[in-house]
PDB file of C-alpha atoms and ligand atoms in Angstrom:
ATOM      1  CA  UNK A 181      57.638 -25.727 -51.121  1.00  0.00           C
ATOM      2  CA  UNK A 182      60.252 -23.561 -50.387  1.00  0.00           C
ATOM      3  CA  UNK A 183      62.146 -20.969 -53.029  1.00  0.00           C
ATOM      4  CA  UNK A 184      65.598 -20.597 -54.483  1.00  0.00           C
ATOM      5  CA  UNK A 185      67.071 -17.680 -56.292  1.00  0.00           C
ATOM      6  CA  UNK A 186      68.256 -18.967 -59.701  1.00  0.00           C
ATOM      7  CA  UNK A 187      70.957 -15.913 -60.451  1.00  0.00           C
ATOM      8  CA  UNK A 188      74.096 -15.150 -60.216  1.00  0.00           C
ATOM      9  CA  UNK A 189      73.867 -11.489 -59.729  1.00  0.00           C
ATOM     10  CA  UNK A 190      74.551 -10.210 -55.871  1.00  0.00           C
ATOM     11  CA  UNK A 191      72.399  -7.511 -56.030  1.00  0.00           C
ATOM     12  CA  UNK A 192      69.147  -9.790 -57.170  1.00  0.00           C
ATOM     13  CA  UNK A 193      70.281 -12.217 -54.536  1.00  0.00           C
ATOM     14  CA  UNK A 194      70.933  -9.589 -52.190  1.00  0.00           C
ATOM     15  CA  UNK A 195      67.441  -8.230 -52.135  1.00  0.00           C
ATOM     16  CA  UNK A 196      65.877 -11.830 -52.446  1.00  0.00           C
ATOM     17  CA  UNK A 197      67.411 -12.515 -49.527  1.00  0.00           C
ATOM     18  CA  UNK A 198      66.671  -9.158 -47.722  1.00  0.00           C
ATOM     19  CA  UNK A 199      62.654 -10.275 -48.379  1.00  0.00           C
ATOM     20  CA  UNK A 200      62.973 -13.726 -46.028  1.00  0.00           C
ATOM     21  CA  UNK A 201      61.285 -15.646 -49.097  1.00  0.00           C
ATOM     22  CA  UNK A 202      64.210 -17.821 -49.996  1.00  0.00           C
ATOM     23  CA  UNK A 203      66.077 -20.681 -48.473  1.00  0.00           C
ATOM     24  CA  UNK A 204      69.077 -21.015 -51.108  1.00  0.00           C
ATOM     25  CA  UNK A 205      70.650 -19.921 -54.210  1.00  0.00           C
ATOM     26  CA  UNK A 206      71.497 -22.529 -57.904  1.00  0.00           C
ATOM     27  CA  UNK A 207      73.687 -20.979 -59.959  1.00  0.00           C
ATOM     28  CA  UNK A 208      74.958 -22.152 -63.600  1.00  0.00           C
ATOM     29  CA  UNK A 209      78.170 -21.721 -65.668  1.00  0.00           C
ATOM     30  CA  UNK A 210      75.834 -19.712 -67.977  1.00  0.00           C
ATOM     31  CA  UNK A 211      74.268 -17.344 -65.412  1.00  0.00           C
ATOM     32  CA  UNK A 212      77.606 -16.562 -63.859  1.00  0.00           C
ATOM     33  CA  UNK A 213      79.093 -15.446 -67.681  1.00  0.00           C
ATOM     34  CA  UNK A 214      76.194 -13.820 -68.404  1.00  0.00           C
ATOM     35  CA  UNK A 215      76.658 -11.471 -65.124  1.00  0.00           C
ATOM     36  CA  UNK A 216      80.235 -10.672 -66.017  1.00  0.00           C
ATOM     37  CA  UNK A 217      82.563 -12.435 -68.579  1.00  0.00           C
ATOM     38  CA  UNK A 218      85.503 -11.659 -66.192  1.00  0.00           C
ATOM     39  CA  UNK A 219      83.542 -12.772 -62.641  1.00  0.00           C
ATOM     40  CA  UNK A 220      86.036 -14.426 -60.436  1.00  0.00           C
ATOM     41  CA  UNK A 221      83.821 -17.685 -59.747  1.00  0.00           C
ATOM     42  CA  UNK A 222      85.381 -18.467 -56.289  1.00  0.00           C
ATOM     43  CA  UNK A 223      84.929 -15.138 -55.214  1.00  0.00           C
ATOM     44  CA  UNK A 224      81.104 -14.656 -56.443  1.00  0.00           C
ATOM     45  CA  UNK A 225      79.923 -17.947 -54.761  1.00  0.00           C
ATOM     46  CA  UNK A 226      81.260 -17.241 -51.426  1.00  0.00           C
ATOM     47  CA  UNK A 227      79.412 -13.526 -51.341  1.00  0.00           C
ATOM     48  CA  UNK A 228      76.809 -15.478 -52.227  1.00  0.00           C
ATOM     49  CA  UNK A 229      76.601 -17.430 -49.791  1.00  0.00           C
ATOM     50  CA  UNK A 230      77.739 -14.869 -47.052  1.00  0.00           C
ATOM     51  CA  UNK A 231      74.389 -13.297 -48.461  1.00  0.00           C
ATOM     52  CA  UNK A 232      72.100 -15.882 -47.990  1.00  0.00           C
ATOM     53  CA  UNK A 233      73.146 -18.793 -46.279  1.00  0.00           C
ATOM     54  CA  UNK A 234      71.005 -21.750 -47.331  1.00  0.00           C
ATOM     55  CA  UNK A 235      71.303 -24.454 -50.207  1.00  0.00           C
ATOM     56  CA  UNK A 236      74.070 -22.914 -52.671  1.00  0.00           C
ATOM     57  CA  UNK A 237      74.570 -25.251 -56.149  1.00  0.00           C
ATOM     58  CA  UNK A 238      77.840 -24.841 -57.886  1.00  0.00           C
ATOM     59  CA  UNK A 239      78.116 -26.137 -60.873  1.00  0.00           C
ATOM     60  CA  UNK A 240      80.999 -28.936 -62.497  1.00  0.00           C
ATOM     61  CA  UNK A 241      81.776 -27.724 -65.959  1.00  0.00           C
ATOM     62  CA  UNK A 242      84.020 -31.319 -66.572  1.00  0.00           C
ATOM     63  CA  UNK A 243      82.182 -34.016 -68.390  1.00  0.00           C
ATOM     64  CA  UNK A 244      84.652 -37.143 -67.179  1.00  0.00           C
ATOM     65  CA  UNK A 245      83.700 -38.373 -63.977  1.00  0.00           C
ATOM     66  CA  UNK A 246      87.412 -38.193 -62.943  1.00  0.00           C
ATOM     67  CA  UNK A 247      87.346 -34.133 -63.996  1.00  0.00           C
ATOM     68  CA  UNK A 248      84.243 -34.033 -62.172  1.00  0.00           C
ATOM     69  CA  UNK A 249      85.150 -35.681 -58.752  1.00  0.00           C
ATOM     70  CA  UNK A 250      88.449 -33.247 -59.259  1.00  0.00           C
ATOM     71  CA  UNK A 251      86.724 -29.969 -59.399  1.00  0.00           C
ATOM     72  CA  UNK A 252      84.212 -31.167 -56.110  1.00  0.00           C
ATOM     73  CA  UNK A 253      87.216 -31.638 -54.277  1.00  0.00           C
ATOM     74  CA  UNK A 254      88.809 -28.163 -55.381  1.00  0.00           C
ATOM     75  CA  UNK A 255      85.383 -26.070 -54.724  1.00  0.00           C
ATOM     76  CA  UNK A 256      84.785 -27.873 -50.944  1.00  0.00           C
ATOM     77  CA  UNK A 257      88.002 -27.243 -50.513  1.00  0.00           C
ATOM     78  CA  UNK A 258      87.281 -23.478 -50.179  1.00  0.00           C
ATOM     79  CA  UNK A 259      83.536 -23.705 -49.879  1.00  0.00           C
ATOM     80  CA  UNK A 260      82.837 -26.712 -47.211  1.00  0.00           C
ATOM     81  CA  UNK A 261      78.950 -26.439 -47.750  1.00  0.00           C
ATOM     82  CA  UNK A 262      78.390 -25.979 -51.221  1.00  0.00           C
ATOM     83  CA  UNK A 263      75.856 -28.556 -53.011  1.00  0.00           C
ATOM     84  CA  UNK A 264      77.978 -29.706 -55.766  1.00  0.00           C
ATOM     85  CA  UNK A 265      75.913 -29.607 -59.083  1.00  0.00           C
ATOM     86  CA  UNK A 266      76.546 -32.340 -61.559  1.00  0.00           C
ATOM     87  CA  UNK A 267      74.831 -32.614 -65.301  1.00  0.00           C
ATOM     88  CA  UNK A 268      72.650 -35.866 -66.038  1.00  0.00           C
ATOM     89  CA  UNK A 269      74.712 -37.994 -68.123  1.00  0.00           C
ATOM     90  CA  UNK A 270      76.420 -41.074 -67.488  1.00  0.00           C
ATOM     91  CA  UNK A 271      79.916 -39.815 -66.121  1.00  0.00           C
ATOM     92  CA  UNK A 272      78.112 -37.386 -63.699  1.00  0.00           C
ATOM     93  CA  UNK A 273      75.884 -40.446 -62.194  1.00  0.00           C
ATOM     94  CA  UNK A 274      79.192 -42.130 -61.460  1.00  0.00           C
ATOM     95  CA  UNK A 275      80.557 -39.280 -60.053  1.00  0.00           C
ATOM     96  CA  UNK A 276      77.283 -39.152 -57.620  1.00  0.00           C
ATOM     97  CA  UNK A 277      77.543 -42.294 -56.802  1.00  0.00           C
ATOM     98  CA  UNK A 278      81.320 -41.357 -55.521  1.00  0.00           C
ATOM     99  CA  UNK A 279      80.223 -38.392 -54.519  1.00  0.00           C
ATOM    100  CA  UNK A 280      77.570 -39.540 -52.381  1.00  0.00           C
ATOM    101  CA  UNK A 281      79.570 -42.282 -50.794  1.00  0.00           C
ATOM    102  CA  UNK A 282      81.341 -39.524 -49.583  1.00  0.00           C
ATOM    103  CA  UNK A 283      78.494 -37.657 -47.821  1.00  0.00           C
ATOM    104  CA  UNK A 284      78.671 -34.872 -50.076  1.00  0.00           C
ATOM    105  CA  UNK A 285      75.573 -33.523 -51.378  1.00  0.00           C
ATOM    106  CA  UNK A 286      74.444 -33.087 -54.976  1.00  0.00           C
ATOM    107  CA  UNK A 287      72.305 -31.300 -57.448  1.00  0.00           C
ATOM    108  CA  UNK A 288      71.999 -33.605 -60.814  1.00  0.00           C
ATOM    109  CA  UNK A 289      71.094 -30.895 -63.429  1.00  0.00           C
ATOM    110  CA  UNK A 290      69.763 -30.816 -66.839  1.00  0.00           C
ATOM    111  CA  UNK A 291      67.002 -33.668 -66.180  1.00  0.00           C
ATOM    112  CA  UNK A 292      63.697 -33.871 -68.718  1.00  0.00           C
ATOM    113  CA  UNK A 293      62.354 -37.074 -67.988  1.00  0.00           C
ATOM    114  CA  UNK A 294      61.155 -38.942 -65.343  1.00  0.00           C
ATOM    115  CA  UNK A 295      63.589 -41.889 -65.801  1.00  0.00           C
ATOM    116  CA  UNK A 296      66.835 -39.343 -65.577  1.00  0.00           C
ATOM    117  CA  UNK A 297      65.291 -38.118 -62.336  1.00  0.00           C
ATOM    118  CA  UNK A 298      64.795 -42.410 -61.047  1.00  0.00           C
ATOM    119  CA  UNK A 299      68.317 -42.856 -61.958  1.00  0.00           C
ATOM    120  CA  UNK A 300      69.713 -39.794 -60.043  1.00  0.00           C
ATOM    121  CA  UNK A 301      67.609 -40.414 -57.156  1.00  0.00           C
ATOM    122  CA  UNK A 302      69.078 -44.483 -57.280  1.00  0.00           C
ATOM    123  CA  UNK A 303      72.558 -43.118 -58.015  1.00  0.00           C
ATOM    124  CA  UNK A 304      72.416 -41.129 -54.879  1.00  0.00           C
ATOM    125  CA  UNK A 305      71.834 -37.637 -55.820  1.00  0.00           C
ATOM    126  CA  UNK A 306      70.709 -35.657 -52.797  1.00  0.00           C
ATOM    127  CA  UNK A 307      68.506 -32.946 -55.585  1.00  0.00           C
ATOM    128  CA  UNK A 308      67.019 -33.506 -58.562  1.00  0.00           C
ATOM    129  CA  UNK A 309      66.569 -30.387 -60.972  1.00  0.00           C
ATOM    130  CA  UNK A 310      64.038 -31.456 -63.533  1.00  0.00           C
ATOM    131  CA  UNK A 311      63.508 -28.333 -66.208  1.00  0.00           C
ATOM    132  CA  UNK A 312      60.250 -27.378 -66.832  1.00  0.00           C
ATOM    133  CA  UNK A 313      60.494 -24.258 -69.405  1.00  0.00           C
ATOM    134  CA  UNK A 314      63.300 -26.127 -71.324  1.00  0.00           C
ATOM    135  CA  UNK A 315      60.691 -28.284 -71.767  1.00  0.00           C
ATOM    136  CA  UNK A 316      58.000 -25.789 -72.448  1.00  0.00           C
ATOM    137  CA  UNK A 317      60.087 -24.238 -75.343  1.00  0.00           C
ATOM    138  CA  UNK A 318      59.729 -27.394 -77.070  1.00  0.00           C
ATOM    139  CA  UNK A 319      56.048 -27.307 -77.218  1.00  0.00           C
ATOM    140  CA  UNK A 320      56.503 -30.815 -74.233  1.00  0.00           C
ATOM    141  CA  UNK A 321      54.784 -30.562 -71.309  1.00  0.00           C
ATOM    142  CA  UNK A 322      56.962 -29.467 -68.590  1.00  0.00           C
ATOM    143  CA  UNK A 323      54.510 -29.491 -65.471  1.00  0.00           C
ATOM    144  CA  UNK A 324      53.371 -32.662 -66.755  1.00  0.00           C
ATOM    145  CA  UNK A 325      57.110 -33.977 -66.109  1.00  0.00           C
ATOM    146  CA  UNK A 326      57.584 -32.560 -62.512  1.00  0.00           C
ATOM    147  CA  UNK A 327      54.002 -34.197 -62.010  1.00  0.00           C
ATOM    148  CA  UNK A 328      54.938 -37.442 -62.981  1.00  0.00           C
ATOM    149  CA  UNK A 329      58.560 -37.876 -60.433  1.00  0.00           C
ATOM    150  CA  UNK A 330      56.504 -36.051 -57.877  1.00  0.00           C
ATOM    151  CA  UNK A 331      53.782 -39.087 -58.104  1.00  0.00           C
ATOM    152  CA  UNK A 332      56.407 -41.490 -57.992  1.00  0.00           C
ATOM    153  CA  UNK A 333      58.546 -39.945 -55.155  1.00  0.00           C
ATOM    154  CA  UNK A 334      55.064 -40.514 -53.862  1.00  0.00           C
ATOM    155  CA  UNK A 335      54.428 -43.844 -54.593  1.00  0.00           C
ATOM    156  CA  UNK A 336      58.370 -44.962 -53.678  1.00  0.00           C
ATOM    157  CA  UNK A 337      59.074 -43.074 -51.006  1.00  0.00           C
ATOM    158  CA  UNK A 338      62.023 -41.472 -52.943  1.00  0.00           C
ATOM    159  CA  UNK A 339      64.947 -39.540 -50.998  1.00  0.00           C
ATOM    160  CA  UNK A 340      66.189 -36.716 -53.184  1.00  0.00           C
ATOM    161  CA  UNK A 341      64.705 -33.388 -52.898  1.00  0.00           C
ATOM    162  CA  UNK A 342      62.671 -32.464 -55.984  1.00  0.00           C
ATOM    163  CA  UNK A 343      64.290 -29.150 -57.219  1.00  0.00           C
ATOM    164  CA  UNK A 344      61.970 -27.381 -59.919  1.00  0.00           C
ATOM    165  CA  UNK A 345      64.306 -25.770 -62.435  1.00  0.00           C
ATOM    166  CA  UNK A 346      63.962 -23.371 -65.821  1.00  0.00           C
ATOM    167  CA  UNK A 347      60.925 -21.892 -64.215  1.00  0.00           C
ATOM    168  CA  UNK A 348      59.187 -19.089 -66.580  1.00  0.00           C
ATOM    169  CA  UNK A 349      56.851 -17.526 -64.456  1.00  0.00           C
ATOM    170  CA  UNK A 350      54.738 -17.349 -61.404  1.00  0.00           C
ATOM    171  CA  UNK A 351      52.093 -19.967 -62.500  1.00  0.00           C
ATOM    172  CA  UNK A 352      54.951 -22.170 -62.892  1.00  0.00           C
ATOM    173  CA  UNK A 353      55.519 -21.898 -59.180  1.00  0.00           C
ATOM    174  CA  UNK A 354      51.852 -22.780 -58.623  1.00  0.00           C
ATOM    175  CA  UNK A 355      51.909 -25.645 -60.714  1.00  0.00           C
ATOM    176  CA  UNK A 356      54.963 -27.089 -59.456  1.00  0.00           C
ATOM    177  CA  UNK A 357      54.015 -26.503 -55.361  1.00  0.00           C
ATOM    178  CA  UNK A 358      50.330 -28.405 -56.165  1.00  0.00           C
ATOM    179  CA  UNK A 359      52.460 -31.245 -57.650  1.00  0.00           C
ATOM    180  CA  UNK A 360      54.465 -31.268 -55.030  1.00  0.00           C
ATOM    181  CA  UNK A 361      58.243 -30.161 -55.882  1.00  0.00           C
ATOM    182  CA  UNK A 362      60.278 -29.330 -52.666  1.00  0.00           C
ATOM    183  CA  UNK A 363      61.525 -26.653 -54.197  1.00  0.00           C
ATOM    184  CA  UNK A 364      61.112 -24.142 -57.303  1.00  0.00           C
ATOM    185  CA  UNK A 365      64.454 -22.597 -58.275  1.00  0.00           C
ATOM    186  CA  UNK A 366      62.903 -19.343 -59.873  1.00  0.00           C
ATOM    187  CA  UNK A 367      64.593 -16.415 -62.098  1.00  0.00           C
ATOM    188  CA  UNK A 368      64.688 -13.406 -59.851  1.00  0.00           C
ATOM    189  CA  UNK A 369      61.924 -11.314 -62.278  1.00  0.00           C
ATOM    190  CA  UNK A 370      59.846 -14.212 -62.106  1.00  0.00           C
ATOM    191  CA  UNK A 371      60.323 -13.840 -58.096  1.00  0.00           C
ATOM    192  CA  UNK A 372      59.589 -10.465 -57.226  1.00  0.00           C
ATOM    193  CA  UNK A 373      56.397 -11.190 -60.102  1.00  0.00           C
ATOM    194  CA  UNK A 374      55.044 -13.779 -57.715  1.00  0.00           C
ATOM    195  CA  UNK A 375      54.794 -11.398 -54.703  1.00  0.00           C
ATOM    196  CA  UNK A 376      52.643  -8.743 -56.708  1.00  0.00           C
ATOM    197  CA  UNK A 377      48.874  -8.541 -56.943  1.00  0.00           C
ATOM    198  CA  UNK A 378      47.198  -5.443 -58.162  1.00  0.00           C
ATOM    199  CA  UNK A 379      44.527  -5.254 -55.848  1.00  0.00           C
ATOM    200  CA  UNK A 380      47.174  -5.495 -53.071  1.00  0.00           C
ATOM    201  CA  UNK A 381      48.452  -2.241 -54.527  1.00  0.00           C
ATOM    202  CA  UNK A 382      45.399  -0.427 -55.035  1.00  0.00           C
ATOM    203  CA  UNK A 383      43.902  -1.993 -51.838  1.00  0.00           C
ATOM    204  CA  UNK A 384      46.979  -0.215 -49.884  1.00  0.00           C
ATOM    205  CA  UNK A 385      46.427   2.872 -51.490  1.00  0.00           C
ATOM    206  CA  UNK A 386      42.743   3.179 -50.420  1.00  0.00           C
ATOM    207  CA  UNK A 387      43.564   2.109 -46.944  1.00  0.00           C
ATOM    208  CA  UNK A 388      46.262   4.837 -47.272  1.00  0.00           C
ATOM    209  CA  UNK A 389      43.934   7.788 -48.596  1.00  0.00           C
ATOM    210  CA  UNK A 390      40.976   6.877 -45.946  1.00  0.00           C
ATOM    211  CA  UNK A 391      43.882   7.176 -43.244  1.00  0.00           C
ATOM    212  CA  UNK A 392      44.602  10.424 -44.230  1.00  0.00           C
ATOM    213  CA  UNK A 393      40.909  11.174 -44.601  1.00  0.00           C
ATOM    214  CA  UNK A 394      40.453  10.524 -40.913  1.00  0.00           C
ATOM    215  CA  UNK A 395      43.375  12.185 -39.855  1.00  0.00           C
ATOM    216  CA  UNK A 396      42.255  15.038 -41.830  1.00  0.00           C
ATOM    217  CA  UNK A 397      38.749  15.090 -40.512  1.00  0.00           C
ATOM    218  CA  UNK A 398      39.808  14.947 -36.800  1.00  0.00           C
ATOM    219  CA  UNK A 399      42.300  17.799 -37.651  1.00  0.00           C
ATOM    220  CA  UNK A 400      39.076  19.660 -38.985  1.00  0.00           C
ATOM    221  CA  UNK A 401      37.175  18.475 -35.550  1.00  0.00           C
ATOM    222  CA  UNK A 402      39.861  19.532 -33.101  1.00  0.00           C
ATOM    223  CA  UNK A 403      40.448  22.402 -34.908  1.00  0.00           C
ATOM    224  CA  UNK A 404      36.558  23.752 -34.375  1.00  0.00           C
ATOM    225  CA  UNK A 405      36.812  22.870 -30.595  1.00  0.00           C
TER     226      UNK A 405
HETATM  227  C1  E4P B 964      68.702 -24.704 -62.503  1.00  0.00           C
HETATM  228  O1  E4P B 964      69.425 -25.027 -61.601  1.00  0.00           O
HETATM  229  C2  E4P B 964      69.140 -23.950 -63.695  1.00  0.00           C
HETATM  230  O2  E4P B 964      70.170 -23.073 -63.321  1.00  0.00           O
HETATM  231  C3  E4P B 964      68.069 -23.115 -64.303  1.00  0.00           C
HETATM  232  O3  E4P B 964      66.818 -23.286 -63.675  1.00  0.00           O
HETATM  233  C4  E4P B 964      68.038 -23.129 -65.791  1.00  0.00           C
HETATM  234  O4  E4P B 964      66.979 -22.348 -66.243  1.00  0.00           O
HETATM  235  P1  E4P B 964      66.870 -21.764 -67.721  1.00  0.00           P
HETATM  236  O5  E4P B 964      66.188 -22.782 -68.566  1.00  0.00           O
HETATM  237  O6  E4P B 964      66.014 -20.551 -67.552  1.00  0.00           O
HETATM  238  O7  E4P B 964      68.259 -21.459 -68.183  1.00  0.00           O
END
């Protein structure tokens, strides 16, 4: 299963990226305004993407599939290879569909059930983002949900990459890579949370101190010679 970065903030995205864990970046209209009220969009995506590379989601904020196509057609227009994220309601299937006729790749957003993830996958969506701590904050099951399209991506033979979105925290990761999501889209926090273990920590330092122990007893040895 590989990992995005779910931020909008360069320096998260920058380190992410420095750590080789990561394949791609989502962002949302609501991370970007929560890094900076002022961010200039255009300008933020593309040092994103200078930074990383990979998958990068940007997000339509239209809700008519004719405002939607629009804004695709303005953001490839100065960023060729972005993934062009559209919400799950009925004007942003259409504007898949176009979309998709076109070869361009999207990101349906916002999805909760397993029948909003079918009908992106049918409508030609190239990623489905189905929300798991959304889900969670509503006392529903949100593993249960990323379960459920995995098994019948399974059973189908489905195209469209299974993006696992709203993460919460590193068991969410494990959860979502045994059901079989292609990808977890996880909060930077949440990230750098996965990689720790506190044994790894205090297992380093005792490797560290009986280093140093050695060294200091071969010092002592040579020293007596
Ligand atoms: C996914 O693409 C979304 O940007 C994101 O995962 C939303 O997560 P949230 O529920 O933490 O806002």
């Amino acid at each position: 299963m590989q990992l995005y970065v779910d931020s909008a903030n360069i320096n998260e995205i920058r380190h992410a990226a420095s750590l080789g864990v990561i394949h791609g970046v989502t962002t949302n209209p609501s991370l970007l305004a929560k890094e900076d009220p002022n961010v200039d969009v255009k300008q933020r995506i593309l040092e994103i993407y200078q930074t990383v590379g990979g998958h990068l989601s940007v997000e339509v904020i239209s809700t008519d599939t004719a405002g939607m196509l629009k804004e695709a057609e303005g953001i490839l227009s100065w960023f060729p290879e972005a993934t062009i994220k559209i919400p799950m309601i009925e004007a942003g299937l259409s504007a898949v569909k176009e979309l998709s006729r076109q070869n361009i790749p999207t990101n349906v957003t916002l999805i909760f059930s397993p029948t909003q993830a079918l009908a992106a996958n049918n409508a030609g969506a190239s990623y489905v983002s189905v929300f798991l701590g959304r889900l969670d904050d509503l006392a529903q099951d949100g593993v249960q949900v990323v379960e459920e399209v995995c098994e019948i991506w399974d059973r189908h033979g489905l195209e469209s990459q299974i993006i696992a979105a709203s993460i919460r925290h590193p068991m969410h990761i494990l959860q979502c890579a045994k059901a079989g999501a292609d990808i977890a889209t996880v909060p930077y926090k949440t990230l750098i949370q996965s990689l720790k273990h506190p044994l790894t920590d205090s297992g380093l330092q005792s490797f560290l101190k009986d280093y140093e122990k050695m060294q200091a007893e071969k010092a002592k040895l040579l020293g007596n010679v």
